[in-house]
Amino acid sequence: MTTILLAHSVVKSLRQGCIVGRRVGNTSGWLRLQTAKLFSVKAQTAHLVLEDGTRMKGFSFGHDTSVAGELVFNTGLVGYPEALTDPSYRGQILTLTYPIVGNYGVPNSQELDELGLRKHLESERIQVSGLLVQDYSYEYSHWNSVKSLRQWLQEEKVPALFGIDTRMLTKIIRDKGTALGKIEFDGQPVEISDPNQRNLVAEVSTKETKIFGKGNPIKVVAVDCGIKHNIIRLLVKRGAEVHLVPWDQDLMSLDYDGLFISNGPGDPSLANTLINNVRKVLESDRPQPVFGICMGNQITALAAGAQSYKLPMGNRGQNQPVLNVRTGQAFITAQNHGYGIDSHSLPPGWSPLFVNANDGTNEGIMHNTKPFFTAQFHPEAKGGPTDTEFLFDSFISLIKKGQDATVMSVMPAKPYIPPRAKVSKVLILGSGGLSIGQAGEFDYSGSQAIKAMKEENLKTVLMNPNIASVQTNEVGIKQADSVYFLPVTPQFVTEVIRAERPDGILLSMGGADCTQLRS
């Protein structure tokens, strides 16, 4: 047991949303803080052990029990309640790369929505095997929080460590690939094991059929590979009566308007029964649309005859850029998968639909003539951006249009991009006016704006009242074609515009300075 010294603000207004709970290496450094008081907590020590022998010491803020799993990382800044309850994380020890976790607590994990689903979570329980963070915040503040992350983890008996160098750990996974490891407490030995050797889909799937949105006009059969709650919500919201069925359900015997195959954990090739069931649907004359997400993308591709493979480190986060290969449209997506589909192995009649702009991996496929399509990313978000939520609308539109509909006919049209305006000279308005006694700061944004314009071969006119900002930057002096040391006011800006006749104006300052220019 180790005593960890912590600090928090004594000013109530500063405590709201304050990030605390950092392990202190030099106590005297904290004692010099006049607005902080010290307190301590006792934390059980444990070790993170990788399969290559790497050991990292950490401090427990979850359940004190040893556990093994696959080490993965998520780059999202927020959304740990949703991430921890995502069934796609079954069997994995999750590393959160954002350095401070827990400062907004946890919402009511038992509260249900109108469908009887956990309102703030993505499944009935925490799905990860363990959690790793750099700093844990013992203090939390959020209007919707009812408990701390620590309390929630202990209630669900999930181990978690803070004090882990998550930056170094993430680099190890990035450079060497996803690794196996374990969280080990003294006196609780556990063997490292690979969860991907198990059929994880079978572990997280429902054991019986459940119906949501009963009475809605469109019947959608959703194969539960580890479905997130928000997928069900979005389908019901669009008029679907969702029949959630087990992963190994015989699909040819069911009557439905559309077939949905959900996200889920693990190696898709181990779900042989599901692959065979989907293959029968794809090869039949059934006209009903098929839509798959994440694991659903992999299952559909395998059923069509393509091949899957394990990604070096997987894509897990909320800012993955994806391109529609047909229209060139770009979207920011939430993702959580460790396996991918080889686009080159797609059989005739199938084509890639989406591609990852970072690593070029497949992000979705479509049939060229039949209403079958998939997405490797998560259009339902929770957490993450909602750029691609329209895919649920596309699925419902396919159902409503019937046999004559094609996948591209229900996708958003390629947006019109107007021709680029011809610009040769730009007026850059730098940092705002300085009053007597006010410290002058280097106009970094103005300098960067000049560099950006130069890269476009544009002439630049810098209007900046802060002489020191330009004179102290040797490169900056030579960057702008013309420099005016004048107050940034409507009168002087108008005079400069008349003298220089720029094609455009770029404001590199913001806030109150911008409001001064409003006429």
Short mmCIF file of C-alpha atoms in Angstrom, two decimals:
data_model
loop_
_atom_site.label_atom_id
_atom_site.label_comp_id
_atom_site.label_asym_id
_atom_site.label_seq_id
_atom_site.Cartn_x
_atom_site.Cartn_y
_atom_site.Cartn_z
CA MET A 1 0.00 0.00 0.00
CA THR A 2 1.39 3.40 -1.00
CA THR A 3 0.37 6.86 0.20
CA ILE A 4 -0.14 9.25 -2.71
CA LEU A 5 0.06 12.98 -2.00
CA LEU A 6 -2.57 15.00 -3.81
CA ALA A 7 -3.59 18.64 -4.01
CA HIS A 8 -6.75 20.53 -4.80
CA SER A 9 -7.82 24.14 -4.87
CA VAL A 10 -9.43 25.64 -1.79
CA VAL A 11 -11.29 28.17 -3.89
CA LYS A 12 -14.74 26.75 -4.63
CA SER A 13 -15.06 28.47 -7.99
CA LEU A 14 -11.77 26.91 -9.07
CA ARG A 15 -12.80 23.47 -7.88
CA GLN A 16 -15.61 23.21 -10.38
CA GLY A 17 -14.15 21.05 -13.11
CA CYS A 18 -10.69 21.24 -11.51
CA ILE A 19 -8.28 18.51 -12.59
CA VAL A 20 -6.52 16.96 -9.61
CA GLY A 21 -5.13 13.66 -8.45
CA ARG A 22 -1.62 13.89 -9.86
CA ARG A 23 1.09 11.84 -8.24
CA VAL A 24 3.60 14.17 -6.59
CA GLY A 25 7.29 13.46 -6.88
CA ASN A 26 8.56 16.63 -5.16
CA THR A 27 6.38 17.56 -2.21
CA SER A 28 7.99 20.96 -1.68
CA GLY A 29 6.84 21.99 -5.12
CA TRP A 30 3.25 21.69 -3.99
CA LEU A 31 3.85 23.40 -0.67
CA ARG A 32 4.74 26.59 -2.51
CA LEU A 33 1.20 26.75 -3.96
CA GLN A 34 -0.68 29.29 -1.88
CA THR A 35 -4.11 28.36 -3.30
CA ALA A 36 -3.82 24.62 -2.70
CA LYS A 37 -4.09 22.32 0.28
CA LEU A 38 -2.68 18.84 0.55
CA PHE A 39 -4.43 15.58 1.25
CA SER A 40 -3.48 11.96 0.74
CA VAL A 41 -5.05 8.69 -0.30
CA LYS A 42 -3.79 5.15 0.04
CA ALA A 43 -3.48 3.21 -3.21
CA GLN A 44 -2.51 -0.40 -3.74
CA THR A 45 0.53 -0.77 -5.98
CA ALA A 46 0.47 -3.12 -8.97
CA HIS A 47 2.41 -3.70 -12.16
CA LEU A 48 1.56 -3.68 -15.82
CA VAL A 49 3.51 -6.52 -17.42
CA LEU A 50 3.85 -6.89 -21.18
CA GLU A 51 4.51 -10.17 -22.94
CA ASP A 52 8.05 -9.00 -23.84
CA GLY A 53 8.85 -8.56 -20.14
CA THR A 54 8.35 -4.78 -19.91
CA ARG A 55 7.12 -3.81 -16.43
CA MET A 56 5.51 -0.55 -15.34
CA LYS A 57 4.55 0.28 -11.77
CA GLY A 58 1.13 1.80 -11.20
CA PHE A 59 -1.37 2.60 -8.48
CA SER A 60 -4.80 1.07 -8.25
CA PHE A 61 -8.00 3.10 -8.42
CA GLY A 62 -10.23 0.22 -9.45
CA HIS A 63 -10.78 -3.31 -8.16
CA ASP A 64 -7.61 -4.86 -6.75
CA THR A 65 -7.49 -8.01 -8.84
CA SER A 66 -5.06 -9.32 -11.44
CA VAL A 67 -6.24 -9.64 -15.03
CA ALA A 68 -4.77 -10.43 -18.46
CA GLY A 69 -5.79 -9.14 -21.86
CA GLU A 70 -4.84 -7.46 -25.11
CA LEU A 71 -3.33 -3.98 -24.67
CA VAL A 72 -4.92 -1.32 -26.87
CA PHE A 73 -5.17 2.47 -26.77
CA ASN A 74 -7.90 5.02 -27.46
CA THR A 75 -6.98 8.57 -28.48
CA GLY A 76 -10.33 10.18 -27.60
CA LEU A 77 -10.26 13.19 -25.28
CA VAL A 78 -13.62 12.46 -23.65
CA GLY A 79 -16.25 9.75 -23.52
CA TYR A 80 -14.79 7.19 -21.13
CA PRO A 81 -18.24 6.04 -19.85
CA GLU A 82 -19.20 5.14 -23.42
CA ALA A 83 -15.82 3.62 -24.26
CA LEU A 84 -15.65 1.43 -21.17
CA THR A 85 -19.10 -0.03 -21.92
CA ASP A 86 -18.48 -0.66 -25.64
CA PRO A 87 -18.68 -4.47 -26.12
CA SER A 88 -16.03 -4.22 -28.84
CA TYR A 89 -13.50 -3.83 -25.99
CA ARG A 90 -14.28 -7.25 -24.48
CA GLY A 91 -11.07 -8.98 -23.40
CA GLN A 92 -8.91 -5.86 -23.76
CA ILE A 93 -6.94 -3.70 -21.34
CA LEU A 94 -7.71 -0.17 -22.47
CA THR A 95 -5.14 2.64 -22.35
CA LEU A 96 -6.55 6.17 -22.52
CA THR A 97 -3.97 8.47 -24.11
CA TYR A 98 -5.54 11.65 -22.73
CA PRO A 99 -3.35 12.28 -19.66
CA ILE A 100 -6.01 13.12 -17.05
CA VAL A 101 -9.07 10.93 -16.57
CA GLY A 102 -11.99 10.99 -14.15
CA ASN A 103 -12.48 14.72 -13.65
CA TYR A 104 -16.13 14.67 -14.78
CA GLY A 105 -17.13 11.52 -12.90
CA VAL A 106 -19.70 9.00 -14.10
CA PRO A 107 -23.43 9.45 -14.85
CA ASN A 108 -26.13 7.22 -13.39
CA SER A 109 -25.24 3.79 -14.77
CA GLN A 110 -28.66 2.36 -13.88
CA GLU A 111 -30.85 5.03 -15.49
CA LEU A 112 -32.88 3.71 -18.43
CA ASP A 113 -34.20 5.49 -21.51
CA GLU A 114 -37.63 5.03 -23.12
CA LEU A 115 -36.44 1.81 -24.79
CA GLY A 116 -35.27 0.27 -21.54
CA LEU A 117 -31.60 0.72 -22.48
CA ARG A 118 -28.93 2.23 -20.23
CA LYS A 119 -29.38 5.92 -20.96
CA HIS A 120 -25.77 7.05 -20.59
CA LEU A 121 -23.90 3.85 -21.48
CA GLU A 122 -23.44 1.59 -24.50
CA SER A 123 -24.15 -1.75 -22.80
CA GLU A 124 -25.28 -3.19 -19.48
CA ARG A 125 -21.82 -3.24 -17.89
CA ILE A 126 -18.18 -2.25 -18.20
CA GLN A 127 -16.72 -4.40 -20.96
CA VAL A 128 -12.97 -3.75 -20.73
CA SER A 129 -10.84 -6.18 -18.76
CA GLY A 130 -8.78 -3.35 -17.29
CA LEU A 131 -8.05 0.37 -17.57
CA LEU A 132 -4.75 2.28 -17.69
CA VAL A 133 -4.34 6.06 -17.33
CA GLN A 134 -1.56 8.48 -16.58
CA ASP A 135 -3.28 10.64 -13.97
CA TYR A 136 -6.55 9.90 -12.19
CA SER A 137 -8.67 12.74 -10.79
CA TYR A 138 -10.05 11.93 -7.36
CA GLU A 139 -12.11 15.10 -7.53
CA TYR A 140 -14.85 15.25 -10.16
CA SER A 141 -17.46 17.79 -11.22
CA HIS A 142 -20.23 17.53 -13.81
CA TRP A 143 -23.95 18.31 -13.67
CA ASN A 144 -24.78 14.76 -14.71
CA SER A 145 -22.30 12.83 -12.56
CA VAL A 146 -23.49 10.78 -9.59
CA LYS A 147 -20.31 8.91 -8.67
CA SER A 148 -16.59 8.82 -9.31
CA LEU A 149 -14.96 6.66 -11.96
CA ARG A 150 -13.12 4.91 -9.14
CA GLN A 151 -16.36 3.95 -7.41
CA TRP A 152 -17.88 2.66 -10.66
CA LEU A 153 -14.84 0.51 -11.47
CA GLN A 154 -14.83 -0.96 -7.98
CA GLU A 155 -18.57 -1.71 -8.13
CA GLU A 156 -18.08 -3.63 -11.38
CA LYS A 157 -14.86 -5.28 -10.17
CA VAL A 158 -12.69 -3.90 -12.98
CA PRO A 159 -9.01 -3.24 -12.20
CA ALA A 160 -7.50 0.12 -13.15
CA LEU A 161 -4.09 1.72 -12.67
CA PHE A 162 -2.89 5.32 -12.75
CA GLY A 163 0.71 6.49 -12.73
CA ILE A 164 1.34 4.58 -15.95
CA ASP A 165 3.46 6.29 -18.60
CA THR A 166 0.72 6.05 -21.21
CA ARG A 167 2.76 7.99 -23.77
CA MET A 168 5.55 5.42 -23.66
CA LEU A 169 3.07 2.54 -23.65
CA THR A 170 1.27 3.95 -26.67
CA LYS A 171 4.57 4.29 -28.54
CA ILE A 172 5.38 0.66 -27.76
CA ILE A 173 2.04 -0.45 -29.21
CA ARG A 174 2.46 1.89 -32.19
CA ASP A 175 5.97 0.65 -33.01
CA LYS A 176 5.67 -3.04 -32.13
CA GLY A 177 1.97 -3.61 -32.67
CA THR A 178 -0.85 -4.54 -30.33
CA ALA A 179 0.60 -6.47 -27.39
CA LEU A 180 -0.64 -8.92 -24.81
CA GLY A 181 -0.18 -8.07 -21.16
CA LYS A 182 -1.55 -8.20 -17.64
CA ILE A 183 -2.28 -6.06 -14.61
CA GLU A 184 -0.75 -7.99 -11.72
CA PHE A 185 -1.07 -7.41 -7.99
CA ASP A 186 1.34 -8.97 -5.49
CA GLY A 187 0.18 -12.42 -4.47
CA GLN A 188 -2.25 -12.68 -7.39
CA PRO A 189 -0.33 -14.28 -10.27
CA VAL A 190 -2.10 -14.52 -13.62
CA GLU A 191 -0.96 -15.94 -16.95
CA ILE A 192 -0.89 -13.77 -20.06
CA SER A 193 -3.48 -15.00 -22.56
CA ASP A 194 -4.79 -13.94 -25.97
CA PRO A 195 -8.53 -13.09 -25.88
CA ASN A 196 -8.65 -13.16 -29.69
CA GLN A 197 -8.39 -16.94 -29.57
CA ARG A 198 -11.89 -16.98 -28.08
CA ASN A 199 -15.14 -16.34 -29.93
CA LEU A 200 -15.77 -13.02 -28.19
CA VAL A 201 -18.85 -12.35 -30.32
CA ALA A 202 -20.57 -15.32 -28.69
CA GLU A 203 -19.66 -13.97 -25.24
CA VAL A 204 -21.27 -10.55 -25.70
CA SER A 205 -24.25 -11.45 -27.90
CA THR A 206 -27.79 -11.62 -26.56
CA LYS A 207 -29.02 -15.11 -25.69
CA GLU A 208 -32.60 -14.43 -26.74
CA THR A 209 -34.49 -12.26 -29.20
CA LYS A 210 -35.41 -8.79 -27.93
CA ILE A 211 -37.71 -6.24 -29.59
CA PHE A 212 -37.29 -2.46 -29.45
CA GLY A 213 -39.64 0.14 -30.91
CA LYS A 214 -42.50 -2.34 -31.08
CA GLY A 215 -45.18 -1.24 -33.51
CA ASN A 216 -42.90 0.80 -35.78
CA PRO A 217 -43.62 0.20 -39.49
CA ILE A 218 -40.16 -1.01 -40.62
CA LYS A 219 -38.96 -4.36 -39.32
CA VAL A 220 -35.19 -4.57 -38.97
CA VAL A 221 -33.47 -7.73 -37.78
CA ALA A 222 -30.26 -6.74 -35.98
CA VAL A 223 -27.68 -9.46 -35.43
CA ASP A 224 -26.11 -8.82 -32.04
CA CYS A 225 -22.34 -9.23 -32.26
CA GLY A 226 -21.96 -6.80 -29.35
CA ILE A 227 -24.29 -4.01 -30.44
CA LYS A 228 -23.96 -0.56 -28.89
CA HIS A 229 -27.13 0.89 -27.39
CA ASN A 230 -27.04 4.01 -29.53
CA ILE A 231 -27.32 1.95 -32.72
CA ILE A 232 -30.64 0.61 -31.48
CA ARG A 233 -31.77 4.12 -30.53
CA LEU A 234 -30.96 5.55 -33.97
CA LEU A 235 -32.72 2.74 -35.82
CA VAL A 236 -35.85 3.08 -33.67
CA LYS A 237 -35.71 6.86 -34.06
CA ARG A 238 -36.02 6.34 -37.83
CA GLY A 239 -39.13 4.21 -37.58
CA ALA A 240 -37.65 0.74 -37.21
CA GLU A 241 -38.98 -2.06 -35.05
CA VAL A 242 -35.66 -3.65 -34.11
CA HIS A 243 -35.58 -7.39 -33.54
CA LEU A 244 -32.27 -8.05 -31.81
CA VAL A 245 -31.26 -11.68 -32.40
CA PRO A 246 -28.34 -13.85 -31.20
CA TRP A 247 -25.18 -13.98 -33.31
CA ASP A 248 -25.85 -17.54 -34.50
CA GLN A 249 -29.51 -17.00 -35.46
CA ASP A 250 -30.63 -18.64 -38.73
CA LEU A 251 -31.36 -15.57 -40.87
CA MET A 252 -33.02 -17.23 -43.86
CA SER A 253 -35.94 -18.32 -41.71
CA LEU A 254 -36.72 -14.76 -40.57
CA ASP A 255 -39.03 -12.22 -42.17
CA TYR A 256 -37.72 -8.66 -42.22
CA ASP A 257 -37.52 -5.44 -44.23
CA GLY A 258 -33.82 -4.93 -43.59
CA LEU A 259 -30.92 -6.84 -42.06
CA PHE A 260 -28.39 -5.13 -39.80
CA ILE A 261 -25.13 -6.69 -38.55
CA SER A 262 -23.65 -4.94 -35.53
CA ASN A 263 -20.24 -4.11 -34.15
CA GLY A 264 -18.46 -6.54 -31.88
CA PRO A 265 -15.13 -7.71 -30.43
CA GLY A 266 -12.40 -10.06 -31.50
CA ASP A 267 -11.39 -11.99 -34.59
CA PRO A 268 -14.29 -12.06 -37.10
CA SER A 269 -13.12 -15.33 -38.63
CA LEU A 270 -14.06 -17.18 -35.43
CA ALA A 271 -17.76 -16.36 -35.92
CA ASN A 272 -18.10 -19.08 -38.56
CA THR A 273 -21.78 -19.73 -37.97
CA LEU A 274 -22.64 -16.08 -38.52
CA ILE A 275 -20.46 -15.85 -41.63
CA ASN A 276 -22.23 -18.83 -43.17
CA ASN A 277 -25.66 -17.44 -42.27
CA VAL A 278 -24.86 -14.09 -43.86
CA ARG A 279 -23.40 -15.80 -46.92
CA LYS A 280 -26.72 -17.56 -47.49
CA VAL A 281 -28.51 -14.20 -47.41
CA LEU A 282 -26.06 -12.54 -49.80
CA GLU A 283 -26.24 -15.40 -52.28
CA SER A 284 -30.03 -15.67 -52.16
CA ASP A 285 -32.59 -13.75 -54.18
CA ARG A 286 -33.81 -11.86 -51.12
CA PRO A 287 -34.16 -8.18 -52.05
CA GLN A 288 -33.95 -6.78 -48.52
CA PRO A 289 -31.07 -4.35 -47.81
CA VAL A 290 -28.12 -5.37 -45.61
CA PHE A 291 -26.14 -2.88 -43.51
CA GLY A 292 -23.15 -3.73 -41.33
CA ILE A 293 -21.07 -1.66 -38.91
CA CYS A 294 -17.55 -2.46 -37.66
CA MET A 295 -17.64 -6.23 -37.04
CA GLY A 296 -20.62 -6.17 -39.40
CA ASN A 297 -18.31 -4.87 -42.13
CA GLN A 298 -15.86 -7.71 -41.56
CA ILE A 299 -18.56 -10.40 -41.35
CA THR A 300 -20.22 -9.18 -44.55
CA ALA A 301 -16.90 -9.08 -46.40
CA LEU A 302 -15.94 -12.57 -45.23
CA ALA A 303 -19.37 -13.87 -46.22
CA ALA A 304 -18.88 -12.33 -49.67
CA GLY A 305 -15.55 -14.10 -50.07
CA ALA A 306 -13.01 -11.46 -49.01
CA GLN A 307 -10.21 -11.89 -46.48
CA SER A 308 -9.63 -10.28 -43.09
CA TYR A 309 -6.38 -9.57 -41.27
CA LYS A 310 -5.21 -8.19 -37.94
CA LEU A 311 -4.17 -4.54 -37.97
CA PRO A 312 -0.77 -3.70 -36.43
CA MET A 313 -2.25 -1.50 -33.69
CA GLY A 314 -5.90 -1.00 -34.63
CA ASN A 315 -7.84 2.23 -34.99
CA ARG A 316 -9.48 3.40 -31.77
CA GLY A 317 -10.48 7.00 -31.21
CA GLN A 318 -12.83 9.79 -32.24
CA ASN A 319 -10.94 11.60 -35.00
CA GLN A 320 -10.22 9.10 -37.77
CA PRO A 321 -10.57 10.68 -41.25
CA VAL A 322 -12.50 8.60 -43.78
CA LEU A 323 -13.09 9.20 -47.49
CA ASN A 324 -15.99 8.07 -49.64
CA VAL A 325 -14.07 6.60 -52.58
CA ARG A 326 -16.95 7.34 -54.97
CA THR A 327 -17.52 11.01 -54.17
CA GLY A 328 -14.31 12.08 -52.47
CA GLN A 329 -16.23 13.37 -49.45
CA ALA A 330 -14.30 13.38 -46.18
CA PHE A 331 -15.72 12.56 -42.75
CA ILE A 332 -14.33 12.47 -39.22
CA THR A 333 -15.34 9.23 -37.54
CA ALA A 334 -15.22 7.33 -34.27
CA GLN A 335 -13.56 3.92 -34.55
CA ASN A 336 -12.81 0.86 -32.45
CA HIS A 337 -11.45 -2.16 -34.29
CA GLY A 338 -8.33 -4.30 -34.43
CA TYR A 339 -9.10 -6.22 -37.62
CA GLY A 340 -9.55 -5.04 -41.19
CA ILE A 341 -10.62 -6.22 -44.64
CA ASP A 342 -8.25 -6.61 -47.58
CA SER A 343 -9.94 -4.54 -50.29
CA HIS A 344 -7.95 -6.36 -52.98
CA SER A 345 -9.58 -9.64 -51.96
CA LEU A 346 -13.14 -8.44 -52.65
CA PRO A 347 -14.85 -10.70 -55.22
CA PRO A 348 -16.40 -9.42 -58.47
CA GLY A 349 -19.54 -7.38 -57.85
CA TRP A 350 -18.19 -5.80 -54.66
CA SER A 351 -16.27 -2.53 -54.30
CA PRO A 352 -14.69 -0.46 -51.53
CA LEU A 353 -17.02 2.31 -50.32
CA PHE A 354 -14.89 4.07 -47.71
CA VAL A 355 -11.15 4.26 -47.07
CA ASN A 356 -9.13 5.53 -44.11
CA ALA A 357 -7.27 8.70 -45.11
CA ASN A 358 -4.49 8.03 -42.58
CA ASP A 359 -3.41 4.46 -43.27
CA GLY A 360 -5.34 3.54 -46.42
CA THR A 361 -7.19 0.66 -44.75
CA ASN A 362 -10.68 -0.35 -45.81
CA GLU A 363 -13.51 1.47 -44.03
CA GLY A 364 -16.53 -0.04 -45.78
CA ILE A 365 -17.72 -1.98 -48.82
CA MET A 366 -20.76 -2.08 -51.09
CA HIS A 367 -22.32 -4.37 -53.67
CA ASN A 368 -22.40 -2.78 -57.10
CA THR A 369 -25.98 -3.78 -57.91
CA LYS A 370 -27.59 -5.10 -54.72
CA PRO A 371 -28.58 -3.03 -51.64
CA PHE A 372 -25.71 -4.26 -49.46
CA PHE A 373 -23.23 -1.88 -47.80
CA THR A 374 -21.11 -1.55 -44.67
CA ALA A 375 -19.01 0.85 -42.60
CA GLN A 376 -15.96 -0.13 -40.56
CA PHE A 377 -16.28 3.01 -38.43
CA HIS A 378 -19.05 3.94 -35.97
CA PRO A 379 -21.65 6.32 -37.47
CA GLU A 380 -23.66 6.15 -34.25
CA ALA A 381 -20.75 7.79 -32.36
CA LYS A 382 -21.22 7.75 -28.54
CA GLY A 383 -18.67 9.07 -28.09
CA GLY A 384 -17.45 10.86 -31.14
CA PRO A 385 -18.54 12.96 -34.10
CA THR A 386 -21.86 12.44 -35.88
CA ASP A 387 -20.58 13.22 -39.40
CA THR A 388 -21.76 9.86 -40.76
CA GLU A 389 -25.03 9.37 -38.89
CA PHE A 390 -26.69 9.80 -42.30
CA LEU A 391 -25.81 6.16 -43.04
CA PHE A 392 -28.79 5.12 -40.92
CA ASP A 393 -30.96 7.32 -43.14
CA SER A 394 -29.40 5.67 -46.19
CA PHE A 395 -30.26 2.23 -44.82
CA ILE A 396 -33.88 3.18 -44.15
CA SER A 397 -34.12 4.81 -47.60
CA LEU A 398 -32.92 1.58 -49.22
CA ILE A 399 -35.67 -0.28 -47.40
CA LYS A 400 -38.35 2.19 -48.46
CA LYS A 401 -37.26 2.40 -52.11
CA GLY A 402 -37.34 -1.35 -52.62
CA GLN A 403 -35.69 -3.45 -55.33
CA ASP A 404 -34.78 -0.64 -57.71
CA ALA A 405 -32.60 1.18 -55.18
CA THR A 406 -28.81 1.07 -55.26
CA VAL A 407 -26.40 1.99 -52.51
CA MET A 408 -25.09 5.12 -54.23
CA SER A 409 -28.63 6.33 -54.91
CA VAL A 410 -29.17 6.82 -51.17
CA MET A 411 -25.77 8.32 -50.38
CA PRO A 412 -25.34 12.10 -50.14
CA ALA A 413 -24.51 13.63 -53.51
CA LYS A 414 -21.05 14.99 -54.08
CA PRO A 415 -21.19 18.58 -52.82
CA TYR A 416 -20.66 21.42 -55.23
CA ILE A 417 -17.31 23.06 -54.68
CA PRO A 418 -17.22 26.56 -56.20
CA PRO A 419 -14.13 27.52 -58.18
CA ARG A 420 -11.37 29.06 -56.14
CA ALA A 421 -11.34 32.83 -56.13
CA LYS A 422 -8.35 34.47 -57.78
CA VAL A 423 -6.35 36.11 -55.02
CA SER A 424 -2.91 37.69 -55.35
CA LYS A 425 -2.65 39.95 -52.30
CA VAL A 426 -3.96 39.51 -48.74
CA LEU A 427 -4.19 42.02 -45.90
CA ILE A 428 -3.36 40.37 -42.57
CA LEU A 429 -4.65 42.13 -39.47
CA GLY A 430 -2.29 41.27 -36.62
CA SER A 431 -2.66 41.52 -32.86
CA GLY A 432 -4.92 44.23 -31.52
CA GLY A 433 -4.01 47.66 -30.24
CA LEU A 434 -1.91 48.05 -27.14
CA SER A 435 -2.74 50.44 -24.34
CA ILE A 436 -0.18 52.21 -22.16
CA GLY A 437 1.32 49.81 -19.67
CA GLN A 438 0.11 46.71 -21.52
CA ALA A 439 2.74 44.09 -22.27
CA GLY A 440 3.31 43.45 -25.97
CA GLU A 441 3.32 39.80 -26.96
CA PHE A 442 4.75 38.20 -30.05
CA ASP A 443 2.10 37.89 -32.76
CA TYR A 444 2.56 34.17 -33.38
CA SER A 445 -0.71 33.71 -35.26
CA GLY A 446 0.10 36.64 -37.55
CA SER A 447 3.51 35.16 -38.32
CA GLN A 448 1.97 31.79 -39.13
CA ALA A 449 -0.63 33.47 -41.34
CA ILE A 450 2.13 35.13 -43.37
CA LYS A 451 3.91 31.78 -43.80
CA ALA A 452 0.69 30.16 -44.97
CA MET A 453 0.05 32.89 -47.53
CA LYS A 454 3.62 32.68 -48.80
CA GLU A 455 3.19 28.96 -49.37
CA GLU A 456 0.32 29.90 -51.70
CA ASN A 457 2.56 32.42 -53.52
CA LEU A 458 0.46 35.36 -52.33
CA LYS A 459 1.67 38.85 -51.51
CA THR A 460 1.04 39.83 -47.90
CA VAL A 461 0.36 43.15 -46.23
CA LEU A 462 0.72 43.03 -42.45
CA MET A 463 -1.09 45.60 -40.36
CA ASN A 464 0.12 45.35 -36.78
CA PRO A 465 0.42 48.02 -34.05
CA ASN A 466 2.80 45.83 -32.03
CA ILE A 467 6.21 46.93 -33.31
CA ALA A 468 8.08 44.54 -31.04
CA SER A 469 6.15 41.63 -32.46
CA VAL A 470 7.65 42.19 -35.90
CA GLN A 471 11.04 43.60 -34.98
CA THR A 472 11.90 40.70 -32.67
CA ASN A 473 11.20 38.21 -35.42
CA GLU A 474 13.95 38.39 -38.05
CA VAL A 475 12.09 36.01 -40.31
CA GLY A 476 8.88 37.98 -39.84
CA ILE A 477 10.51 41.21 -40.97
CA LYS A 478 11.35 39.63 -44.30
CA GLN A 479 8.14 37.68 -44.66
CA ALA A 480 5.52 40.37 -45.25
CA ASP A 481 5.77 42.38 -48.46
CA SER A 482 4.46 45.47 -46.65
CA VAL A 483 4.11 46.27 -42.95
CA TYR A 484 1.94 49.01 -41.39
CA PHE A 485 2.50 49.86 -37.72
CA LEU A 486 -0.99 51.25 -37.19
CA PRO A 487 -3.84 50.64 -34.73
CA VAL A 488 -6.27 48.03 -36.00
CA THR A 489 -9.35 50.25 -36.14
CA PRO A 490 -12.00 50.68 -38.85
CA GLN A 491 -10.53 54.04 -39.87
CA PHE A 492 -6.95 52.88 -40.34
CA VAL A 493 -7.94 49.54 -41.87
CA THR A 494 -10.02 51.40 -44.46
CA GLU A 495 -7.07 53.64 -45.34
CA VAL A 496 -4.74 50.65 -45.78
CA ILE A 497 -7.30 48.89 -47.97
CA ARG A 498 -7.53 51.95 -50.22
CA ALA A 499 -3.76 52.17 -50.48
CA GLU A 500 -2.96 48.48 -51.01
CA ARG A 501 -6.14 47.24 -52.74
CA PRO A 502 -5.90 43.66 -51.34
CA ASP A 503 -8.06 40.85 -52.73
CA GLY A 504 -8.85 39.53 -49.27
CA ILE A 505 -8.51 40.19 -45.55
CA LEU A 506 -7.27 37.67 -42.97
CA LEU A 507 -7.81 38.31 -39.26
CA SER A 508 -5.11 36.60 -37.21
CA MET A 509 -6.27 38.02 -33.90
CA GLY A 510 -9.53 37.24 -32.13
CA GLY A 511 -11.78 37.96 -29.20
CA ALA A 512 -12.26 41.59 -28.20
CA ASP A 513 -9.85 42.77 -30.89
CA CYS A 514 -12.19 41.53 -33.61
CA THR A 515 -15.19 43.28 -32.10
CA GLN A 516 -13.41 46.61 -32.44
CA LEU A 517 -13.63 46.30 -36.23
CA ARG A 518 -17.39 45.81 -36.33
CA SER A 519 -19.08 48.79 -37.91
#
